[in-house]
XYZ file of C-alpha atoms in Angstrom:
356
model
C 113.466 103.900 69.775
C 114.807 104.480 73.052
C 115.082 107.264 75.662
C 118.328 109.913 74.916
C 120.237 108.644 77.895
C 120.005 104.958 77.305
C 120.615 106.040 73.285
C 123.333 107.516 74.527
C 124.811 104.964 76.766
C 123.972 102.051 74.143
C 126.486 104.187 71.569
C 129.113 104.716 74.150
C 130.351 100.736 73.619
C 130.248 101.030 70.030
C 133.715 102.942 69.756
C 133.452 102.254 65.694
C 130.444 104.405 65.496
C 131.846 108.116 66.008
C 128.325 110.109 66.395
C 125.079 109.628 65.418
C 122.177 112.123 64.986
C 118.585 111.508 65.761
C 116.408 114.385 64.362
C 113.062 113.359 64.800
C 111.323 116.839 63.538
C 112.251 115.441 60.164
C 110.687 111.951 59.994
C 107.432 112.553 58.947
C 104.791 111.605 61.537
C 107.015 111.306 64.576
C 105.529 113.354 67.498
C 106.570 116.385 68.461
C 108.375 117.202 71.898
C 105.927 118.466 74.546
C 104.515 121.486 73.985
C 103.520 124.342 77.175
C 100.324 122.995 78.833
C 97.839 125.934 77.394
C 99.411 124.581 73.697
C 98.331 121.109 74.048
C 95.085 120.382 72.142
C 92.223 118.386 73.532
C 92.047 114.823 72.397
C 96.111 114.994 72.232
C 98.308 111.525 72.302
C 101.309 112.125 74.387
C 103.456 109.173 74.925
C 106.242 109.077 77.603
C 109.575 107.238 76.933
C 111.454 106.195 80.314
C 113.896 103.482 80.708
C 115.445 103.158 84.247
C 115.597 101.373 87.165
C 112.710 99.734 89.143
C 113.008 103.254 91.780
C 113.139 105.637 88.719
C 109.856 104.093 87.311
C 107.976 104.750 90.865
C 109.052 107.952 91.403
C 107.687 108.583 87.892
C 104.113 106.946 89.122
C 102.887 110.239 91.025
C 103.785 113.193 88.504
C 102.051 110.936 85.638
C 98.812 110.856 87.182
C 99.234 114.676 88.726
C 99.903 115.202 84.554
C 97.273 113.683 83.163
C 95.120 115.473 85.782
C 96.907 118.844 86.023
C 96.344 119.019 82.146
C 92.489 119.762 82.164
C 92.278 118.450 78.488
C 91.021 114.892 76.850
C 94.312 113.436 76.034
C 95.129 109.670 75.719
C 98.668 109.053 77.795
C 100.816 106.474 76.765
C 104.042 104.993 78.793
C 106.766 103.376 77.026
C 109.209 101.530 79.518
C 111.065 98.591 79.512
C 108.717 94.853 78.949
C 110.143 93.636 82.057
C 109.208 96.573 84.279
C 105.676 96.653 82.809
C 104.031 95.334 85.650
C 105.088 98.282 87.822
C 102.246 100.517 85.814
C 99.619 97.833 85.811
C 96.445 99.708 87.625
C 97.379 103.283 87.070
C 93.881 104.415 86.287
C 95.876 107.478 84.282
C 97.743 105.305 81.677
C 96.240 104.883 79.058
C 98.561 102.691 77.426
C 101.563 100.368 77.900
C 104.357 99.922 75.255
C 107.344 97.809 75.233
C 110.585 99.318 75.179
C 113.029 99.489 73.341
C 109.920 100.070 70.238
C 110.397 99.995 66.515
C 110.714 103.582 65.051
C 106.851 102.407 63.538
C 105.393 102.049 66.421
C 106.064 105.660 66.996
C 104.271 106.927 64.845
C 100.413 108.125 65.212
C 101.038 110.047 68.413
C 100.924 113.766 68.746
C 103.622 114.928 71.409
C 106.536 112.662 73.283
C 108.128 113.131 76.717
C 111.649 111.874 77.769
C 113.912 112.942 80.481
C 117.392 113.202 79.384
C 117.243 117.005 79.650
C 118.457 119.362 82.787
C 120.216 116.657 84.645
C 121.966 119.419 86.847
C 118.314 119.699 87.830
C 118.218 116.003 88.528
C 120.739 116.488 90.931
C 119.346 119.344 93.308
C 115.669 118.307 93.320
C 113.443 115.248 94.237
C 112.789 112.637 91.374
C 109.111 113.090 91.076
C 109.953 116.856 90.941
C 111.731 116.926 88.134
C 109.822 114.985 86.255
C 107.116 117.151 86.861
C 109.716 119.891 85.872
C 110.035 118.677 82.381
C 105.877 118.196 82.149
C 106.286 121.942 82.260
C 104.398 121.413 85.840
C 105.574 124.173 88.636
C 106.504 121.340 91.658
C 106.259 123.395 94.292
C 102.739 124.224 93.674
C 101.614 120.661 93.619
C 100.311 119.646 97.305
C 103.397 117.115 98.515
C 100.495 114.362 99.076
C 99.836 113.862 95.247
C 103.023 113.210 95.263
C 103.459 110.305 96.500
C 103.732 107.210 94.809
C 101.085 104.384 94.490
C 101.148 100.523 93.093
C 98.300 98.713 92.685
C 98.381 95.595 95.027
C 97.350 93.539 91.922
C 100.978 93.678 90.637
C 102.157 91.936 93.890
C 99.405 89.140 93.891
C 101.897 86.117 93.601
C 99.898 83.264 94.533
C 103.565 81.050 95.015
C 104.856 83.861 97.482
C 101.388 84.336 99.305
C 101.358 80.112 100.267
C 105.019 80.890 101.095
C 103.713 83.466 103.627
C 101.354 81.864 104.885
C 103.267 78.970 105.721
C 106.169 81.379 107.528
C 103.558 83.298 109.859
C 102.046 79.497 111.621
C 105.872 80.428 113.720
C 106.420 83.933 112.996
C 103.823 86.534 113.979
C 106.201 89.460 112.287
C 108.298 89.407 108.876
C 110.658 91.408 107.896
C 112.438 91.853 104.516
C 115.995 92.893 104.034
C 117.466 93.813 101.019
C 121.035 94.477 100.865
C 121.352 95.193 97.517
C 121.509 97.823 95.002
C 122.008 98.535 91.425
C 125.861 99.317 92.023
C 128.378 98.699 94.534
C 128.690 101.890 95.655
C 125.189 101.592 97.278
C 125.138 97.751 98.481
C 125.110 97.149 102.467
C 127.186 94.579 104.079
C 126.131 91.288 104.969
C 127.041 91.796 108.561
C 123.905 93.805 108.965
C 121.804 90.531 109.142
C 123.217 88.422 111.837
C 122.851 92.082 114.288
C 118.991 92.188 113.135
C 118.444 88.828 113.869
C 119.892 88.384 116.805
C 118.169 91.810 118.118
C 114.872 90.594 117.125
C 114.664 86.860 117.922
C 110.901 86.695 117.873
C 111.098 88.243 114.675
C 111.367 86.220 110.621
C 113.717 87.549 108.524
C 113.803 87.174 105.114
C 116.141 87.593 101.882
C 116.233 87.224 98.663
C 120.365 86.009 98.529
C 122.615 84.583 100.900
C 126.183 83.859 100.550
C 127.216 82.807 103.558
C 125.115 79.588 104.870
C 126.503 79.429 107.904
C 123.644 82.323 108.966
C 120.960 80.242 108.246
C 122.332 77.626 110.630
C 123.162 79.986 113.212
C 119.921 82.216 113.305
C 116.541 80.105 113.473
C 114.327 83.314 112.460
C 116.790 83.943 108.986
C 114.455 82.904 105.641
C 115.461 83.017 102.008
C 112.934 83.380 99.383
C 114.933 84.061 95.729
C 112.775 86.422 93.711
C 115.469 87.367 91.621
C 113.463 86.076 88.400
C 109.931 87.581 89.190
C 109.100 90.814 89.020
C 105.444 90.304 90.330
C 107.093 87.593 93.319
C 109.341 90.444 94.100
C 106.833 92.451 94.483
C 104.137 90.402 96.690
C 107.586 89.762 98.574
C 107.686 93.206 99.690
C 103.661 93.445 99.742
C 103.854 90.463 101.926
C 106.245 91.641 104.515
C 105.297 93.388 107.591
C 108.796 95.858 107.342
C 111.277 96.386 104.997
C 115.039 97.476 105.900
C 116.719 98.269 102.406
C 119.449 99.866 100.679
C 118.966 102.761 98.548
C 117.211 100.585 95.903
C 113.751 99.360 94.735
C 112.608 97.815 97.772
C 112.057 100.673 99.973
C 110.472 102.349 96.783
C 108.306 98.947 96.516
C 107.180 99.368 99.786
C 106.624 103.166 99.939
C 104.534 102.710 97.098
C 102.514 99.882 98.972
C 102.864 102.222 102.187
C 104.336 99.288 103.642
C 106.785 100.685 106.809
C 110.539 100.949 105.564
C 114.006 102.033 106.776
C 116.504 103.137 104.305
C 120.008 103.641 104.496
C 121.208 106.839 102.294
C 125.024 107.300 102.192
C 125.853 108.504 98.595
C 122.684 110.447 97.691
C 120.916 112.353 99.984
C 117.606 111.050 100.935
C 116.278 113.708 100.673
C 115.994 113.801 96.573
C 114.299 110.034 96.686
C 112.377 109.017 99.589
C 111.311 112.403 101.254
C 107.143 111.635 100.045
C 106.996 108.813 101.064
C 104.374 108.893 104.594
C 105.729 105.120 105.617
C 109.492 105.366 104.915
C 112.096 106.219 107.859
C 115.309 107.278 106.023
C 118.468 107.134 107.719
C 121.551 109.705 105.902
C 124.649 108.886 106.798
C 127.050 111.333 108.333
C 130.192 110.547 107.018
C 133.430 113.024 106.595
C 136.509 111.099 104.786
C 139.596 111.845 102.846
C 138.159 112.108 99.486
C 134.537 113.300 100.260
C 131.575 114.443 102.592
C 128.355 112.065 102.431
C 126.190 112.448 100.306
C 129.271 112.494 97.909
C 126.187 112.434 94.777
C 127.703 109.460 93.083
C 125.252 107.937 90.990
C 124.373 106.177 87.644
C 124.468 110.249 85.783
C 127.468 110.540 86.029
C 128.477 107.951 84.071
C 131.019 106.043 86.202
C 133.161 109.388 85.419
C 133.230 111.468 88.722
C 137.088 111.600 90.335
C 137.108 112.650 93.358
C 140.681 111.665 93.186
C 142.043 113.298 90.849
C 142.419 110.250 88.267
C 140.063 107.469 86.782
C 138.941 104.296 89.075
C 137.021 100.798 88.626
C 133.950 102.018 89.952
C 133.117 98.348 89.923
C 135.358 98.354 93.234
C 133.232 101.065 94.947
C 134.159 104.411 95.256
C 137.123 106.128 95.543
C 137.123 106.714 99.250
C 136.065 102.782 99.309
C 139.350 102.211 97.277
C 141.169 104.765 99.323
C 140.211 102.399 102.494
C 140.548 99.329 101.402
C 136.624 98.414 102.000
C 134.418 96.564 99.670
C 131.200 98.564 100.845
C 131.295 102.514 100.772
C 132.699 103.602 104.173
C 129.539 106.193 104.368
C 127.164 103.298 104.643
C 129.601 101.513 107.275
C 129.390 104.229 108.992
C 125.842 103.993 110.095
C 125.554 102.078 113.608
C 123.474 99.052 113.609
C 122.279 99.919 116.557
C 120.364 103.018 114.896
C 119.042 100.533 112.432
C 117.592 98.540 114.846
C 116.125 101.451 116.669
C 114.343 102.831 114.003
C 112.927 98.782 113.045
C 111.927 98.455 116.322
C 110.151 101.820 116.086
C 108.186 100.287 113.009
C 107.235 96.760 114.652
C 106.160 98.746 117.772
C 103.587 100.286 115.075
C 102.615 98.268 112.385
């Protein structure tokens, strides 16, 4: 059992399968979809099913604990989510339960009522994350105070013992640490390289680390440039972040990572408008850019719903070349991210440093 939208993805490259039907009202003992609030009984077991990205997952943090305590019942709330994004719900005093993902049809069984989130995307699009999740709770959003909403990870699940000695060994030279993450889950929302030689060499007093570097040359030419590969550990990518004094990101996990940790953060927003991810966040400076092209005004609101589909040219494209006014250009990074001055970057860092 998986969410609809990963179901529905999973099917799409099987092109020998031409539809399959899930009705789960008629397998006896599978839960029920969620109910209205004032129908839920006391003592109820409500499982939720989400898949997604390490972002999606803490966005989801804040409107399951604002459930679980909105609902003024008994229930027992159970999360099922993908094994290797576990860790993410570790310490959530409101779960009551963690379950692998994908699960065997079995393990379904036994629980009252199930959430997933594969309905209203054109809601998706217009409203904050958290929102509509708490949307499709059945939980009014804009009557929940904007503080509950947002999102909280328990330091535990960034207690890497390797990355802390790490640390510790950086700061006997460098007093502040930054982390910069330049990538994302598609192309469309990666930043250049070139951003990290113009941080370094405006903060020279300053470490900066990264998880991946392609060019070496940068660690010969900048003394303060650090890379620390957490690519294989969830929990090390997360005591990265914890670790850090700053965080400069893509639109990603990282500046969700450190939101969550209310660690400071710049983001850099050029296809979706920050405004639908980061806006709770108390420690998070977002930075949209303001990009008009050929093909499209920023934020265009190319993202992993639609699929790889959207044409703003009139005919299909690799999106695994960026998007079309990328292609249009000639440039391997999205020309609305480009188009965000470095030195407004390093404003807005220097702006954190001068308060963390």
């Amino acid at each position: 059992v998986v969410e609809n939208s990963l179901g529905k993805r999973i099917l799409g490259k099987c092109p020998h399968i031409l539809r399959a039907e899930f009705q789960a009202e008629k397998i006896p003992g599978f839960p029920l979809p969620l109910p209205l609030l004032d129908q839920i009984p006391n003592g109820s077991k409500i499982i939720v099913i989400r898949g997604g990205g390490i972002g999606d997952l803490i966005l989801l943090i804040p409107a399951l604990r604002i459930f679980k305590n909105f609902i003024g019942k008994q229930i027992v709330l159970s999360l099922a989510t993908f094994q290797e994004k576990i860790e993410i719900f570790r310490g959530i005093p409101e779960i009551d339960e963690l379950k692998a993902m994908p699960a065997k049809l079995s393990e379904m069984l036994g629980y009252d009522f199930y959430v997933e989130f594969s309905a209203r995307l054109d809601l998706f699009r217009e409203i904050h994350m958290t929102d509509y999740y708490l949307s499709l709770f059945g939980i009014s959003y804009e009557d929940v105070e904007v503080s509950l909403k947002e999102p909280w990870l328990c330091p535990e699940t960034g207690n890497s013992e390797k990355v802390r000695d790490w640390f510790h060994n950086l700061r006997k030279k460098w007093a502040n640490v930054v982390y910069v993450n330049l990538d994302a889950t598609d192309i469309i929302r990666r930043l250049p390289p070139s951003l990290i030689p113009e941080l370094a060499k405006a903060f020279p007093n300053v470490g900066f680390v990264i998880s991946r570097l392609e060019n070496k040359d940068y660690l010969k030419a900048y003394p303060n440039l650090f890379v620390l590969d957490t690519y294989t550990s969830l929990k090390e990518y997360l005591s990265l972040i914890l670790n850090s004094d700053a965080i400069v990101s893509s639109d990603s996990s990282a500046y969700h990572i450190a939101g969550a940790f209310r660690k400071p953060a710049v983001a850099l927003f050029g296809p979706i408008a920050s405004a639908l991810r980061a806006k709770y966040y108390s420690s998070v400076i977002p930075i949209d850019a303001q990009y008009v092209g050929e093909t499209c005004t920023s934020p265009c609101g190319l993202n992993a719903v639609t699929e790889l589909k959207c044409s703003n040219l009139g005919k299909p494209y690799d999106f695994s070349k960026g998007c079309p006014e990328a292609q249009l250009r000639g440039t391997v990074y999205s020309p609305c991210l480009l188009s965000i001055s470095s030195e407004k970057i390093i404003e807005a860092l220097s702006r954190l440093l001068s308060t963390s």
